[in-house]
Every structure is written in C-alpha cells, then in structure tokens.
PDB file of C-alpha atoms in Angstrom:
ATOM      1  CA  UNK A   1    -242.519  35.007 -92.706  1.00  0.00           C
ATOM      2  CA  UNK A   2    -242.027  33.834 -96.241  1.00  0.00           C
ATOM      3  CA  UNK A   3    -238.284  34.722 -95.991  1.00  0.00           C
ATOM      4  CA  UNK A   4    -237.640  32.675 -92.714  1.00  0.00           C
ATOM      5  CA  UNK A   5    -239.405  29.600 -93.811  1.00  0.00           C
ATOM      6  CA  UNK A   6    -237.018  30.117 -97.271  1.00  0.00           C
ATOM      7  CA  UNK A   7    -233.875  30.531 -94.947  1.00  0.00           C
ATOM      8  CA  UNK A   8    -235.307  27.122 -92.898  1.00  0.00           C
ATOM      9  CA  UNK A   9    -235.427  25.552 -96.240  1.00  0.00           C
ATOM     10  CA  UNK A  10    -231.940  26.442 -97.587  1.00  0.00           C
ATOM     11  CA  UNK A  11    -230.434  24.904 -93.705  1.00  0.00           C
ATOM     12  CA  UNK A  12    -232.465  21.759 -94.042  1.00  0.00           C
ATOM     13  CA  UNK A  13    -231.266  21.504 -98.055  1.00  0.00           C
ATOM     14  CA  UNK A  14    -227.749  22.447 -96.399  1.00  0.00           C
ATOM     15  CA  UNK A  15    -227.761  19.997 -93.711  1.00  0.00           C
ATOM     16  CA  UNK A  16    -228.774  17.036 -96.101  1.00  0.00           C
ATOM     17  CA  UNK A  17    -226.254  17.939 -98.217  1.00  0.00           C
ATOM     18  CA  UNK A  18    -223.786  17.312 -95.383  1.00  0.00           C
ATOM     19  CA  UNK A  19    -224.556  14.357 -94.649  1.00  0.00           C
ATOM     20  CA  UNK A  20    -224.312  13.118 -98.004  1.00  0.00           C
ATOM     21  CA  UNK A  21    -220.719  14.496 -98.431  1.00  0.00           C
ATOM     22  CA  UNK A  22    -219.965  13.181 -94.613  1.00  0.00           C
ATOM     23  CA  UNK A  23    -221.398   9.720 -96.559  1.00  0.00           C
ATOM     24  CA  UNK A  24    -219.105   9.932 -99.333  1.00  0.00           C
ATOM     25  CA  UNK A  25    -215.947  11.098 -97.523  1.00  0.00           C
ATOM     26  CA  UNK A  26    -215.917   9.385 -94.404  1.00  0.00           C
ATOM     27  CA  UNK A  27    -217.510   5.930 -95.587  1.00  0.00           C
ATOM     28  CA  UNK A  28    -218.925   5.213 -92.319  1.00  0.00           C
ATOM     29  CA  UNK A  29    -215.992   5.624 -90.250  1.00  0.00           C
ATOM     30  CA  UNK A  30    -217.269   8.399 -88.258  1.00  0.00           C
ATOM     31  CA  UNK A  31    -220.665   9.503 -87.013  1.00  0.00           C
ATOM     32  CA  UNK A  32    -220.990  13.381 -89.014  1.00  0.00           C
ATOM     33  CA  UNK A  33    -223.774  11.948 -91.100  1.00  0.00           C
ATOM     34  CA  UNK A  34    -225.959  10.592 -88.332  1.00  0.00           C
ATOM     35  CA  UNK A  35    -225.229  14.289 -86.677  1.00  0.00           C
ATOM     36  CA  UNK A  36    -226.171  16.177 -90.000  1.00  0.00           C
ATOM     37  CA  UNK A  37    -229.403  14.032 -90.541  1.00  0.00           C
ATOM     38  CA  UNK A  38    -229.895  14.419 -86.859  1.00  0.00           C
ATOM     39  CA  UNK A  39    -229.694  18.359 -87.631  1.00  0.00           C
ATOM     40  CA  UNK A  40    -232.227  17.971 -90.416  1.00  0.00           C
ATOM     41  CA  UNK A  41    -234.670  16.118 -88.733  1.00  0.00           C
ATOM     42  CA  UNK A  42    -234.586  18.994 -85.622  1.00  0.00           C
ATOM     43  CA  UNK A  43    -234.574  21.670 -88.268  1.00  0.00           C
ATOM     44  CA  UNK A  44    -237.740  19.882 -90.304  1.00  0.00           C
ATOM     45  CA  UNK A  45    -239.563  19.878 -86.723  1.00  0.00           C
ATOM     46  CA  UNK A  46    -238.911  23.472 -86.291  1.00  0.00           C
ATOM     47  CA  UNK A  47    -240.221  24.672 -88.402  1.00  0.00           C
ATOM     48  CA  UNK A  48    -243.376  22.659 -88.467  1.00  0.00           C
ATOM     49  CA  UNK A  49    -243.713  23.994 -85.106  1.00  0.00           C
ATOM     50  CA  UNK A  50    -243.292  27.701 -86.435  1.00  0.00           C
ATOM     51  CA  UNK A  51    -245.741  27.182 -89.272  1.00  0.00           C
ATOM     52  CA  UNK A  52    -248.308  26.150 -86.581  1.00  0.00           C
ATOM     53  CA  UNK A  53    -247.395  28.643 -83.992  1.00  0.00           C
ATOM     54  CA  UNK A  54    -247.648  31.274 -87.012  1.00  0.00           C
ATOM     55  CA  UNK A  55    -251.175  29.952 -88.268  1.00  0.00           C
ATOM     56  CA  UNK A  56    -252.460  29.826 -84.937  1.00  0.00           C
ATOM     57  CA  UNK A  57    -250.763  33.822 -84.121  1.00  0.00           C
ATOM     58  CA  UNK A  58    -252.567  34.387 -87.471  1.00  0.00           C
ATOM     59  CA  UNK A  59    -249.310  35.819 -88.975  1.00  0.00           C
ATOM     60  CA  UNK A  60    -249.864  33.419 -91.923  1.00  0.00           C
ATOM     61  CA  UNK A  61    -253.255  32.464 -93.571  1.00  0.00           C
ATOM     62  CA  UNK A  62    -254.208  29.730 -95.432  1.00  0.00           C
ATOM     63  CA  UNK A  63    -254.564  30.441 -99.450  1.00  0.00           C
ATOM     64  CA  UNK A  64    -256.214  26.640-100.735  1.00  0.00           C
ATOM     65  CA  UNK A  65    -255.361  25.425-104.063  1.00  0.00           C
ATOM     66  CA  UNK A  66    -255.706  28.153-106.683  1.00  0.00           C
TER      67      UNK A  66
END
C-alpha cells in the first residue's frame, strides 16, 4: 500500500509539474494546463478514495501522532 500511495504521489507531483511547464511554454494560448491540473485534481481524488476504501478494507491502520 505504501508503495502505491508513493507512485500516486510522484503522478500528482508529475502532473503539476506539467502544467507549470504547459504555463510557461504555451502562455495561455492553449488549454494543456487546465488538462494537467484537471489530471491532478482526478488523481488527488483517487486516491483519497483509495485511502478510505483501504481503511475501511482494513488494509491500512491508523498509527496517531508518535
């Protein structure tokens, strides 16, 4: 579990920085960067959903603050 919600996080870091180069080169002229954020917004969601669907499965368990 610990290695798919890494891999999730390395996408949505991906995907933003996408749209920040799609910002940079394109200067508005196209819509890439609304695309990419829209990617990282549906990626963020994900995988709030999987965290919940992997509490509730009990695959993960909460630890509290150490």
């Amino acid at each position: 579990m610990k290695i798919v919600v890494a891999i999730a996080f390395v996408l949505i870091i991906g995907s933003l920085a996408s749209a920040l180069f799609f910002l940079m080169r394109d200067k508005g002229r196209s819509n890439r960067t609304v695309q990419a954020l829209a990617m990282r917004v549906g990626l963020s969601i994900t995988l709030f959903l999987l965290v919940l669907f992997s509490y509730k499965m009990g695959w993960i368990q909460p630890t509290g603050i150490r």
